[in-house]
Coordinates of C-alpha atoms and ligand atoms in Angstrom, one line a residue:
M258 CA -15.9 -54.5 34.2
D259 CA -14.2 -56.3 31.1
D260 CA -10.7 -55.8 29.8
Y261 CA -11.1 -54.4 26.7
E262 CA -8.1 -56.4 25.2
T263 CA -10.1 -59.6 25.4
A264 CA -13.1 -58.2 23.9
T265 CA -11.4 -56.1 21.0
A266 CA -8.2 -57.1 20.5
E267 CA -7.9 -58.5 17.3
T268 CA -9.2 -55.0 15.7
L269 CA -6.9 -52.6 17.8
E270 CA -3.4 -51.9 16.1
E271 CA -0.9 -50.8 18.7
C272 CA 1.1 -47.7 17.0
R273 CA 4.6 -48.8 17.0
E274 CA 5.8 -45.1 17.1
L275 CA 3.9 -44.2 19.7
W276 CA 4.0 -46.4 22.1
F277 CA 5.8 -45.7 25.4
D278 CA 6.8 -48.5 27.9
D279 CA 5.8 -45.8 30.7
G280 CA 2.6 -44.3 29.0
N281 CA 0.2 -43.9 31.6
V282 CA -3.2 -43.5 29.0
V283 CA -4.1 -45.3 25.8
L284 CA -5.5 -43.1 22.9
Q285 CA -7.8 -44.6 20.5
A286 CA -8.8 -42.9 16.9
G287 CA -10.5 -45.2 14.5
N288 CA -8.3 -49.0 15.2
M289 CA -5.3 -47.4 16.6
I290 CA -4.4 -47.3 19.6
F291 CA -1.4 -45.0 20.9
C292 CA 0.0 -45.1 24.8
V293 CA 1.3 -41.7 25.6
H294 CA 2.0 -39.6 28.9
R295 CA -0.9 -37.6 30.2
G296 CA 0.9 -35.2 31.9
L297 CA 2.8 -34.1 28.8
L298 CA -0.4 -33.9 26.8
A299 CA -2.4 -32.2 29.5
Q300 CA 0.3 -29.6 29.8
R301 CA 0.4 -28.7 25.9
S302 CA -3.3 -29.1 25.4
S303 CA -6.3 -27.7 27.5
Y304 CA -8.4 -29.9 26.1
M305 CA -6.7 -33.2 27.1
K306 CA -6.0 -31.5 30.4
E307 CA -9.9 -31.5 31.3
L308 CA -10.2 -34.8 29.5
F309 CA -8.1 -36.6 31.8
E310 CA -9.1 -34.7 34.7
T311 CA -13.0 -36.3 33.6
I312 CA -11.3 -39.8 33.4
S313 CA -10.0 -39.9 36.8
L314 CA -13.0 -38.7 38.3
T315 CA -15.1 -41.8 36.7
P316 CA -15.0 -44.5 39.1
P317 CA -12.6 -47.4 38.6
Q318 CA -16.0 -49.5 37.4
Y319 CA -16.9 -47.7 34.6
Q320 CA -13.3 -46.6 33.1
V321 CA -12.6 -48.4 30.1
K322 CA -9.0 -50.4 30.5
Y323 CA -6.5 -51.5 27.9
K324 CA -3.6 -53.2 29.3
S325 CA -5.2 -52.1 32.8
L326 CA -4.3 -48.4 31.5
P327 CA -7.3 -46.0 31.1
L328 CA -8.2 -46.3 27.2
I329 CA -10.1 -42.7 26.0
C330 CA -11.6 -42.7 22.2
I331 CA -10.8 -39.7 20.6
N332 CA -13.0 -38.1 17.5
S333 CA -10.1 -38.3 14.6
S334 CA -9.7 -40.7 11.9
A335 CA -6.1 -43.0 13.1
E336 CA -4.0 -41.1 10.2
D337 CA -4.7 -37.7 12.2
A338 CA -4.2 -38.5 15.4
R339 CA -0.5 -40.1 14.4
I340 CA 0.1 -37.1 12.9
L341 CA -0.8 -34.8 15.9
L342 CA 0.7 -36.9 18.4
S343 CA 4.2 -37.2 16.5
A344 CA 4.1 -33.6 16.3
V345 CA 3.6 -33.3 19.9
Y346 CA 6.2 -35.6 20.7
D347 CA 9.0 -34.8 18.1
R348 CA 10.0 -31.7 16.9
N349 CA 11.2 -32.6 13.5
V350 CA 8.4 -34.7 12.6
F351 CA 6.6 -31.4 13.2
E352 CA 8.9 -29.4 11.2
S353 CA 8.9 -32.1 8.3
A354 CA 5.4 -32.5 8.5
L355 CA 4.5 -28.8 7.5
S356 CA 6.0 -29.2 4.4
N357 CA 3.2 -31.6 3.4
N358 CA 0.2 -30.3 2.4
Q359 CA -2.2 -33.1 4.1
Q360 CA 0.1 -33.1 7.2
T361 CA -0.3 -29.4 7.6
F362 CA -3.9 -29.5 7.1
A363 CA -4.6 -32.4 9.8
L364 CA -2.5 -30.5 12.3
L365 CA -4.2 -27.5 11.6
E366 CA -7.6 -29.3 12.0
Q367 CA -6.2 -31.2 15.0
S368 CA -4.6 -29.1 16.9
T369 CA -7.4 -26.7 16.9
R370 CA -9.7 -29.3 17.9
Y371 CA -7.7 -30.3 20.8
D372 CA -6.6 -27.1 21.8
F373 CA -2.6 -27.9 21.2
K374 CA -2.2 -23.8 21.5
D375 CA 1.6 -23.9 20.5
L376 CA 1.3 -26.8 17.9
R377 CA -1.3 -24.4 16.2
A378 CA 0.6 -21.0 16.6
V379 CA 3.4 -22.8 14.4
V380 CA 1.0 -24.4 12.0
L381 CA -0.8 -20.9 11.6
D382 CA 2.5 -18.9 11.1
A383 CA 3.7 -22.1 8.7
L384 CA 0.4 -20.8 6.8
T385 CA 0.4 -17.1 7.3
P386 CA 2.6 -16.3 4.2
Y387 CA 0.1 -18.0 1.6
F388 CA -3.3 -16.5 3.5
P389 CA -2.4 -13.0 4.4
T390 CA -4.5 -11.1 6.8
T391 CA -3.1 -7.9 5.8
L392 CA -3.0 -5.7 2.7
D393 CA 1.0 -5.1 2.6
A394 CA 1.5 -8.7 3.3
W395 CA -1.0 -9.8 0.5
S396 CA 0.6 -7.1 -1.8
F397 CA 4.2 -8.7 -1.0
A398 CA 2.9 -12.6 -1.1
K399 CA 1.3 -12.1 -4.6
P400 CA 4.4 -13.3 -7.0
S401 CA 5.5 -16.0 -4.8
V402 CA 2.2 -17.0 -4.3
K403 CA 2.2 -18.2 -7.7
E404 CA 5.7 -20.1 -8.2
H405 CA 4.9 -21.7 -4.6
R406 CA 2.8 -24.7 -5.1
P407 CA 1.4 -25.4 -2.1
F408 CA -2.2 -23.8 -2.8
S409 CA -1.6 -23.5 -6.6
K410 CA -4.0 -26.3 -7.1
R411 CA -7.8 -25.8 -6.7
G412 CA -8.2 -29.3 -4.7
S413 CA -5.7 -28.3 -1.8
L414 CA -7.3 -25.0 -1.7
I415 CA -11.0 -26.6 -0.9
A416 CA -9.5 -29.0 1.5
F417 CA -7.7 -26.0 3.1
A418 CA -10.8 -23.7 2.9
N419 CA -12.7 -26.3 4.5
I420 CA -10.6 -27.0 7.5
A421 CA -10.0 -23.3 7.6
L422 CA -13.7 -22.5 8.1
H423 CA -13.3 -24.1 11.6
A424 CA -10.3 -24.2 12.9
A425 CA -8.2 -21.0 11.1
P426 CA -11.1 -18.4 9.8
H427 CA -8.8 -15.6 9.7
F428 CA -7.4 -17.2 6.6
L429 CA -10.4 -17.8 5.0
P430 CA -10.7 -14.2 3.4
A431 CA -7.4 -14.4 1.9
A432 CA -8.4 -18.2 0.7
L433 CA -11.5 -17.0 -0.7
L434 CA -10.1 -14.3 -2.3
K435 CA -7.1 -16.6 -3.9
F436 CA -10.6 -18.8 -5.5
I437 CA -11.6 -15.7 -6.9
C438 CA -8.5 -14.8 -8.4
C439 CA -7.2 -18.3 -9.9
N440 CA -10.5 -19.6 -11.1
D441 CA -12.9 -18.4 -13.7
I442 CA -15.9 -19.2 -11.6
S443 CA -18.2 -18.5 -14.5
R444 CA -16.9 -21.4 -16.9
P445 CA -19.0 -24.2 -16.5
S446 CA -16.3 -26.7 -16.8
P447 CA -14.0 -27.4 -14.3
V448 CA -16.5 -27.0 -11.8
W449 CA -15.0 -24.5 -9.6
Y450 CA -16.0 -25.6 -6.2
K451 CA -14.4 -29.5 -7.1
G452 CA -11.2 -30.9 -7.2
Y453 CA -9.1 -33.5 -6.0
F454 CA -6.7 -33.6 -3.5
R455 CA -4.5 -36.4 -2.2
G456 CA -6.6 -38.7 -5.0
K457 CA -9.9 -37.9 -3.4
V458 CA -12.4 -35.5 -4.7
V459 CA -13.3 -32.7 -2.6
E460 CA -16.0 -30.2 -3.0
L461 CA -16.2 -27.0 -1.3
S462 CA -18.4 -26.4 1.7
P463 CA -21.9 -25.2 0.8
A464 CA -21.1 -22.1 2.9
L465 CA -18.0 -21.0 1.7
K466 CA -19.6 -21.8 -2.0
T467 CA -22.2 -19.4 -1.1
A468 CA -19.3 -16.5 0.5
I469 CA -17.4 -16.6 -2.9
L470 CA -20.1 -16.2 -4.8
R471 CA -21.6 -13.2 -3.0
G472 CA -17.8 -11.8 -2.5
R473 CA -17.2 -12.2 -6.3
S474 CA -20.0 -9.5 -7.4
T475 CA -19.4 -7.4 -4.3
L476 CA -16.0 -6.6 -5.3
D477 CA -16.7 -6.5 -8.8
Q478 CA -19.1 -3.5 -7.7
I479 CA -16.5 -2.1 -5.5
A480 CA -14.0 -2.3 -8.3
R481 CA -16.5 -0.7 -10.6
T482 CA -17.8 2.2 -8.1
K483 CA -14.5 2.8 -6.1
I484 CA -11.0 1.3 -7.4
F485 CA -11.5 2.0 -11.1
S486 CA -14.8 4.0 -11.3
R487 CA -12.8 6.9 -13.0
I488 CA -12.6 4.3 -16.0
W489 CA -16.0 5.0 -16.8
R490 CA -16.3 8.3 -15.9
T491 CA -14.3 11.3 -17.8
P492 CA -12.6 14.2 -15.3
L493 CA -13.0 17.4 -16.3
A494 CA -9.7 18.0 -17.6
C495 CA -8.9 14.7 -19.6
T496 CA -7.9 15.0 -23.2
P497 CA -10.4 12.8 -24.7
G498 CA -9.0 11.1 -27.7
P499 CA -6.1 9.4 -25.8
C500 CA -7.7 8.4 -22.5
A501 CA -10.8 7.0 -24.5
V502 CA -8.9 4.5 -25.8
A503 CA -6.8 3.8 -22.9
K504 CA -10.2 3.4 -20.9
K505 CA -11.4 1.0 -23.1
T506 CA -8.6 -1.1 -23.0
A507 CA -8.7 -0.8 -19.5
S508 CA -12.1 -2.0 -18.9
H509 CA -11.3 -5.1 -21.2
S510 CA -8.3 -5.9 -19.5
L511 CA -9.7 -5.6 -16.1
A512 CA -12.9 -8.1 -16.9
R513 CA -11.0 -11.5 -17.8
D514 CA -13.7 -13.4 -16.8
S515 CA -16.2 -14.7 -19.0
D516 CA -18.9 -13.1 -17.7
G517 CA -16.7 -9.8 -17.6
I518 CA -16.6 -9.6 -14.0
I519 CA -13.7 -7.6 -12.1
K520 CA -11.4 -9.0 -9.7
P521 CA -9.5 -6.1 -8.1
F522 CA -7.1 -8.0 -6.3
A523 CA -6.4 -10.3 -9.2
T524 CA -5.5 -7.6 -11.4
T525 CA -3.0 -4.4 -11.9
L526 CA -3.8 -1.8 -14.2
D527 CA -1.0 -0.7 -16.1
L528 CA -1.2 3.0 -16.5
S529 CA 2.2 3.8 -17.9
T530 CA 0.8 4.4 -21.2
G531 CA -2.0 5.5 -22.9
W532 CA -3.3 7.8 -20.0
C533 CA -3.5 11.7 -19.9
N534 CA -1.5 12.9 -16.6
V535 CA -4.8 13.9 -15.2
C536 CA -6.4 10.5 -15.4
R537 CA -3.3 8.9 -14.7
R538 CA -2.7 10.5 -11.3
I539 CA -6.5 10.3 -10.4
M540 CA -6.7 6.5 -11.1
E541 CA -3.6 6.2 -9.0
D542 CA -4.6 7.9 -6.2
D543 CA -8.0 6.3 -6.2
W544 CA -6.1 2.6 -6.4
Q545 CA -4.1 3.7 -3.1
T546 CA -6.5 5.0 -0.9
S547 CA -9.2 2.3 -1.9
M548 CA -7.7 -0.6 -1.6
P549 CA -6.8 -0.4 2.1
H550 CA -10.4 0.0 2.8
V551 CA -11.4 -2.7 0.9
W552 CA -8.9 -5.3 2.3
Y553 CA -10.7 -4.0 6.0
E554 CA -14.0 -4.6 4.6
L555 CA -12.9 -8.2 2.8
P556 CA -14.5 -10.2 5.6
W557 CA -17.8 -8.4 4.9
V558 CA -17.2 -8.8 1.3
F559 CA -17.8 -12.3 2.1
G560 CA -20.5 -12.0 4.8
L561 CA -17.5 -13.0 7.2
P562 CA -17.4 -11.7 10.6
E563 CA -15.3 -8.3 10.7
W564 CA -10.9 -9.1 11.0
D565 CA -11.1 -8.7 14.6
E566 CA -13.5 -11.0 15.3
L567 CA -11.8 -13.6 12.8
L568 CA -8.4 -12.8 14.6
K569 CA -9.5 -13.2 18.1
D570 CA -8.3 -16.4 17.8
A571 CA -5.6 -16.4 16.0
P572 CA -1.9 -16.3 18.3
P573 CA 0.2 -12.9 17.6
P574 CA 2.2 -14.1 15.1
R575 CA 5.7 -14.9 15.8
T576 CA 8.1 -14.5 12.6
N577 CA 6.4 -10.9 11.9
V578 CA 9.0 -8.4 11.6
E579 CA 6.8 -5.8 13.4
V580 CA 6.0 -7.6 16.1
M581 CA 10.0 -8.0 16.5
D582 CA 9.9 -4.1 15.8
I583 CA 7.5 -3.6 18.7
A584 CA 9.6 -5.7 21.2
C585 CA 12.8 -3.6 21.0
A586 CA 11.5 0.2 19.5
M587 CA 12.1 2.8 22.1
E588 CA 9.7 5.7 23.4
C589 CA 10.0 9.2 21.5
E590 CA 11.3 11.5 24.7
E591 CA 9.3 14.2 23.1
L592 CA 6.3 13.0 22.1
W593 CA 5.2 10.8 24.6
Y594 CA 2.5 12.3 26.7
P595 CA 1.7 10.1 29.5
D596 CA -2.0 10.6 29.3
G597 CA -2.0 9.9 25.5
T598 CA -4.6 7.6 23.9
V599 CA -2.7 6.0 21.1
V600 CA 0.8 4.5 20.7
L601 CA 1.8 4.9 17.3
Q602 CA 4.8 3.0 15.9
A603 CA 7.1 3.5 13.0
G604 CA 9.9 2.1 12.1
F605 CA 11.9 1.3 15.9
M606 CA 10.3 4.3 17.7
R607 CA 7.1 4.9 19.5
F608 CA 5.1 7.9 20.0
R609 CA 2.4 8.4 22.7
V610 CA -0.2 10.9 21.4
Y611 CA -3.8 11.6 21.3
K612 CA -6.3 10.1 19.5
G613 CA -8.5 13.4 19.6
V614 CA -5.7 15.5 18.3
L615 CA -4.9 13.4 15.4
S616 CA -8.3 12.9 14.4
K617 CA -9.0 16.7 14.5
H618 CA -6.3 16.9 12.0
S619 CA -6.3 13.8 10.1
S620 CA -9.4 12.4 8.4
V621 CA -7.3 9.3 7.7
F622 CA -6.7 9.2 11.6
A623 CA -10.0 9.8 12.0
D624 CA -11.4 7.4 10.3
M625 CA -8.8 4.7 11.2
F626 CA -9.8 5.2 14.7
A627 CA -13.8 5.5 14.0
M628 CA -13.5 1.7 13.4
P629 CA -12.8 -0.9 15.8
Q630 CA -8.6 -1.9 15.0
P631 CA -8.3 -4.6 12.8
V632 CA -5.0 -6.4 12.2
E633 CA -2.0 -5.5 13.9
A634 CA -3.4 -4.0 16.6
G635 CA -1.8 -4.4 19.8
A636 CA -1.7 -2.7 23.0
Y637 CA 1.0 -1.0 24.9
E638 CA 0.7 0.6 28.3
G639 CA -3.2 0.1 27.7
C640 CA -3.2 2.5 24.8
P641 CA -3.6 1.1 21.3
L642 CA -0.5 0.6 19.4
V643 CA -0.6 1.3 15.4
V644 CA 2.1 0.3 13.4
I645 CA 2.5 3.1 10.3
H646 CA 4.5 2.3 7.4
D647 CA 6.5 5.9 7.6
S648 CA 10.2 6.2 8.9
E649 CA 10.7 7.5 12.6
E650 CA 11.8 11.1 11.1
D651 CA 8.9 11.7 9.1
T652 CA 6.7 10.6 11.7
R653 CA 8.2 12.5 14.5
A654 CA 8.1 15.7 12.2
F655 CA 4.2 15.2 11.2
L656 CA 3.4 14.6 15.0
H657 CA 5.4 17.7 16.2
A658 CA 3.0 19.9 13.6
L659 CA 0.1 18.4 14.9
H660 CA 0.6 18.6 18.2
S661 CA 2.1 22.2 18.1
P662 CA -0.5 24.1 16.4
D663 CA 1.3 27.2 15.3
V664 CA 3.8 26.2 13.1
P665 CA 6.2 29.0 12.4
R666 CA 6.4 30.0 8.5
A667 CA 10.1 30.2 8.8
F668 CA 9.9 26.0 8.7
I669 CA 10.0 26.5 4.7
D670 CA 13.5 27.4 5.1
D671 CA 14.2 23.7 6.1
E672 CA 13.7 22.4 3.0
R673 CA 13.6 18.7 3.7
L674 CA 10.8 19.5 7.0
A675 CA 8.8 21.3 4.6
L676 CA 8.5 18.3 2.0
T677 CA 8.0 15.4 4.7
L678 CA 5.2 17.7 6.3
L679 CA 3.7 18.4 2.8
R680 CA 4.0 14.5 2.1
M681 CA 2.8 13.4 5.4
S682 CA -0.2 15.6 5.3
H683 CA -1.1 15.1 2.0
K684 CA -0.9 11.0 3.1
Y685 CA -3.0 11.3 6.3
A686 CA -5.1 14.1 4.7
A687 CA -4.5 16.9 7.4
H688 CA -6.0 19.4 5.4
K689 CA -5.0 22.4 7.7
L690 CA -1.4 21.6 7.8
R691 CA -1.5 20.9 3.8
T692 CA -3.0 24.6 3.3
T693 CA -0.4 26.0 5.6
L694 CA 2.2 24.2 3.5
L695 CA 1.0 25.3 0.2
R696 CA 0.9 28.7 1.3
A697 CA 4.6 28.8 2.2
L698 CA 5.7 26.8 -0.9
E699 CA 3.9 29.2 -3.0
P700 CA 6.4 31.7 -3.6
C701 CA 8.9 29.4 -4.5
F702 CA 6.4 27.6 -7.2
P703 CA 4.3 30.6 -8.3
T704 CA 1.0 30.0 -10.1
Q705 CA 0.8 33.2 -11.2
L706 CA 3.3 35.2 -13.6
V707 CA 3.7 38.1 -11.0
D708 CA 5.1 35.8 -8.5
W709 CA 7.1 33.9 -11.0
E710 CA 8.6 37.2 -12.1
A711 CA 9.2 37.5 -8.0
R712 CA 10.7 34.7 -7.8
L713 CA 13.1 35.1 -10.8
R714 CA 14.3 39.0 -8.9
T715 CA 14.5 37.4 -5.6
L716 CA 16.4 34.1 -6.8
P717 CA 19.8 34.7 -5.8
E718 CA 18.8 36.0 -2.2
R719 CA 16.9 33.1 -1.9
T720 CA 18.1 29.8 0.2
A721 CA 15.1 27.5 -0.1
F722 CA 13.8 25.5 -3.2
T723 CA 16.6 26.6 -5.6
T724 CA 18.9 23.5 -6.3
A725 CA 18.0 21.3 -8.6
G726 CA 18.1 18.6 -5.8
A727 CA 15.5 20.5 -3.8
I728 CA 13.0 20.9 -6.9
V729 CA 13.3 17.4 -7.8
Q730 CA 12.3 16.2 -4.4
F731 CA 9.5 18.9 -4.2
A732 CA 8.2 17.6 -8.1
N733 CA 8.3 13.8 -6.9
I734 CA 5.7 14.8 -4.0
A735 CA 4.0 17.9 -5.6
E736 CA 2.8 15.5 -8.5
L737 CA 0.2 14.0 -6.0
A738 CA 0.0 16.4 -3.0
A739 CA 0.4 19.6 -4.9
P740 CA -0.2 19.7 -8.8
H741 CA -0.8 23.2 -9.0
L742 CA 2.4 23.6 -7.8
L743 CA 4.1 21.4 -10.4
P744 CA 4.3 23.7 -13.5
A745 CA 6.4 26.2 -11.5
A746 CA 8.7 23.3 -10.3
I747 CA 8.8 22.2 -14.1
L748 CA 9.8 25.5 -15.5
A749 CA 12.3 25.8 -12.3
L750 CA 14.3 22.8 -13.5
V751 CA 14.7 24.1 -17.1
P752 CA 17.8 25.9 -16.7
F753 CA 19.5 23.2 -15.2
C754 CA 19.3 21.0 -18.3
A755 CA 21.9 23.3 -19.8
H756 CA 24.2 21.2 -17.6
S757 CA 22.9 17.8 -17.8
S758 CA 24.4 14.7 -18.9
G759 CA 22.9 11.1 -19.6
E760 CA 23.3 10.1 -16.2
H761 CA 22.8 13.8 -14.6
P762 CA 19.8 15.1 -16.2
F763 CA 19.4 18.3 -14.1
G764 CA 23.3 18.5 -13.4
L765 CA 24.9 17.0 -10.2
A766 CA 21.7 17.3 -8.1
T767 CA 22.0 16.7 -4.6
F768 CA 19.7 17.1 -1.5
R769 CA 21.1 17.5 1.8
G770 CA 24.4 16.0 0.9
V771 CA 23.2 13.0 -0.6
P772 CA 22.7 12.6 -4.7
V773 CA 19.3 13.0 -6.0
K774 CA 18.0 10.3 -9.1
P775 CA 14.7 12.1 -10.7
E776 CA 12.3 9.9 -11.7
H777 CA 12.2 9.2 -15.7
R778 CA 9.0 10.7 -15.9
L779 CA 9.9 14.0 -14.8
V780 CA 13.0 14.0 -16.7
R781 CA 11.4 13.4 -19.5
A782 CA 8.7 16.1 -18.5
V783 CA 11.3 18.5 -18.1
V784 CA 13.1 17.8 -21.6
Q785 CA 9.9 18.1 -23.3
A786 CA 8.9 21.4 -21.6
R787 CA 12.1 22.9 -22.7
E788 CA 11.8 21.9 -26.3
A789 CA 8.4 23.3 -26.2
L790 CA 9.2 26.6 -24.4
D791 CA 12.0 27.3 -26.8
A792 CA 9.5 27.1 -29.6
V793 CA 7.3 29.6 -27.4
A794 CA 10.3 31.8 -27.1
R795 CA 11.1 32.0 -30.8
T796 CA 7.5 32.1 -32.0
E797 CA 5.5 34.0 -29.5
V798 CA 7.5 36.1 -26.8
Y799 CA 10.7 36.8 -28.5
L800 CA 8.9 37.2 -32.2
E801 CA 10.2 40.2 -32.9
I802 CA 13.7 39.2 -32.5
F803 CA 13.7 36.2 -34.9
N804 CA 10.9 37.2 -37.1
P805 CA 11.4 41.1 -37.3
G806 CA 8.6 43.0 -39.2
N807 CA 9.1 46.8 -38.4
P808 CA 8.1 48.8 -41.4
D809 CA 9.4 52.0 -39.3
C810 CA 12.5 51.2 -38.1
V811 CA 15.2 53.7 -38.5
A812 CA 18.5 52.1 -37.9
L813 CA 18.4 48.7 -40.0
E814 CA 22.3 47.7 -39.4
G815 CA 21.9 49.0 -35.6
C816 CA 19.0 46.9 -35.0
D817 CA 20.1 43.8 -37.0
A818 CA 23.2 43.6 -34.6
A819 CA 21.4 44.2 -31.2
R820 CA 18.8 41.1 -32.2
A821 CA 21.9 39.0 -33.3
N822 CA 23.3 40.2 -29.6
A823 CA 20.0 39.5 -28.4
I824 CA 20.2 35.8 -29.2
A825 CA 23.9 35.2 -28.3
A826 CA 22.7 36.2 -24.7
L827 CA 19.4 34.6 -24.7
A828 CA 20.5 31.1 -25.9
D829 CA 21.7 28.3 -23.5
A830 CA 24.5 25.7 -23.5
D831 CA 22.7 24.3 -26.1
G832 CA 21.1 26.7 -28.2
L833 CA 17.6 26.7 -26.4
I834 CA 15.6 29.6 -25.3
S835 CA 13.4 29.9 -22.2
P836 CA 10.7 32.4 -22.5
F837 CA 10.2 32.5 -18.4
A838 CA 14.0 33.2 -17.8
H839 CA 13.3 37.2 -18.3
T840 CA 11.7 39.8 -16.6
K841 CA 10.4 43.4 -17.8
S842 CA 13.3 45.1 -16.4
E843 CA 15.5 42.3 -17.6
P844 CA 14.0 40.9 -21.0
G845 CA 17.3 39.2 -22.4
W846 CA 18.0 41.9 -25.0
R847 CA 20.1 45.4 -24.6
P848 CA 17.4 48.1 -25.1
E849 CA 19.9 50.4 -25.8
M850 CA 21.3 49.0 -29.1
F851 CA 17.6 49.2 -30.4
C852 CA 15.9 52.1 -32.1
G853 CA 13.0 53.2 -30.8
T854 CA 10.1 51.7 -32.5
C855 CA 11.8 48.2 -33.0
R856 CA 12.2 48.7 -28.7
A857 CA 8.4 49.5 -28.3
R858 CA 7.4 46.7 -30.6
L859 CA 9.9 44.4 -28.7
E860 CA 8.3 45.1 -25.4
R861 CA 4.9 45.2 -26.4
R862 CA 5.3 41.7 -27.6
F863 CA 7.2 40.7 -25.1
A864 CA 4.8 41.7 -22.1
S865 CA 1.7 40.5 -24.0
G866 CA 3.3 37.0 -25.3
L867 CA 4.5 36.3 -21.5
R868 CA 1.1 37.1 -20.2
S869 CA -0.6 34.8 -22.7
E870 CA 1.7 32.0 -22.4
W871 CA 1.8 32.0 -18.8
K872 CA -1.7 30.9 -19.3
R873 CA -1.1 28.4 -21.5
L874 CA 1.8 27.0 -19.6
P875 CA 0.7 23.9 -18.1
E876 CA -1.1 23.1 -21.7
R877 CA 2.7 23.8 -22.9
L878 CA 3.8 21.0 -20.1
A879 CA 1.4 18.3 -21.0
L880 CA -0.4 18.9 -17.8
P881 CA -4.1 20.2 -17.1
G882 CA -5.2 23.8 -17.1
W883 CA -4.3 25.9 -14.0
D884 CA -7.9 25.9 -13.2
V885 CA -8.3 22.3 -12.9
L886 CA -4.6 22.1 -11.3
S887 CA -6.0 24.3 -8.5
S888 CA -9.1 22.5 -8.3
Q889 CA -7.8 19.3 -8.0
V890 CA -6.0 20.9 -4.5
Q891 CA -9.7 22.2 -3.7
D892 CA -11.2 18.7 -4.1
V893 CA -9.0 17.7 -1.6
E894 CA -9.2 20.2 0.9
M895 CA -12.9 20.5 0.9
P896 CA -14.0 17.0 0.9
G897 CA -17.8 16.3 0.0
P898 CA -20.6 15.7 2.4
Ligands
LIG233 ZN1 -7.6 11.4 -19.4
LIG234 ZN1 15.0 49.3 -35.4

């Protein structure tokens, strides 16, 4: 056979930096040749290993030689091959290549094509922050994505997406999403699927073009029917005036593209002003519950295979914190059933429990297990490993409650446990447990006036949920998990305002020894409630004291003195009066000081005033009415068919 050197020597160029004297194979890419080591490449790449095995089986007379070494043509450009081989030989070169888009793309493509697994894993690691596969990572990455340059140009995103289509399909959902988020596709110019990369025009592959157009309209539909659906629907209890305006503004601000398409992952809706409490709560809830589902369905949105199919060829991420957690996590002794069928990990603690039990109690877990396990799915001792984002403590308490069916009623005395379980049972839609909790918590935060009066009477003996700290903690959770208990919680906080300062609106509130900082919104609600209730006290409940109108009074001076005495007793340190701080047996005035007819009028007014004002209490607190509040709880408990 001819020596290749004599035939084409003029057209071939030896690559200086990749020409080893002890090399035992010559690779040719384009017109560039590299003299490298078979053993080294074979060890790193299964493709190369097979290639060299084939060569060694080829009879010598059919082998092509260059300077008596076997010469093998590989299907890459000279530049791509140089980048790949440099990276294989030199870790520093490799790392600096990762700061350069073109070289990173080349490495991704080449390491995938020739199956350099470890190289590919590091390249993928470097790219993962820009193309997350989990919703958490996407939400976390969002701000930095803007300030970081690599993929802010359409051209580089196009170049990347074309390569990812074959080399890293699991990056595609995020890459295509970025496309939609960063471009107004409906504009005729610039042409959204074309751009410049390294001075050359690049065009998105037709398959991806189709995927993006499909994904864009599907996401718009999902945004309108799921994530933000309430913008176009009015909840029962909404106060139509202000919310109608807020809704109009929201639907405008959501649809920014010129054809009015909504891009749910590009927009956040500002709910802090203009919305009534009902709408805001419902919208927040919708958003929080639907976004994970949409993320899970994202590949389908683009017509791609499911996440687990996409992730099949992705190596487990190396720099992922969760993976490090998994490596040094501990098994929870009390919640480690040897025949458990799923391992949950929260923080550094793992729990081996039963899918069946979790699914039975929690519809969130039921849904989760009904789907094939996506993203972070791993395995531990043969069980699927699910990482959940709650604290070890909370998870332990929750799993305990689910696995021991008889939760003692007395657990309400442990305020922290009660709050943890309320929050977790709401989050994971564990309806039975939540109902038990609500029933146990209701005496502390009643919905009926008689129960409120009972609460006042038993207050001195009670230990649970009597401190400002505990009530604040409860109110924070109740806003979503127990809205019907919120009026009483706000009412219970009012007396603490009398000991307030700017820094400590409810006095020095602590919970289990730790200072509690109430949310601004809650503080505002309580302060407003206090003023509204003061007006109610003066004009309704205690009207006869502030505006006496008894023509039959028989002791004018005595009754005047009695009223002055009552006003002094009723007003708190700031001179404000709470109508619900007193009961029939202790109405806040001294009955023996009034004449008979005045006393009778006072008592009548007091009783009827309290009754009618309790009915209007949520309204006075700027909350939806009692019936709506409790229907919100039932909605959650009895989901429709
Ligand atoms: Zn509203
Ligand atoms: Zn009188």
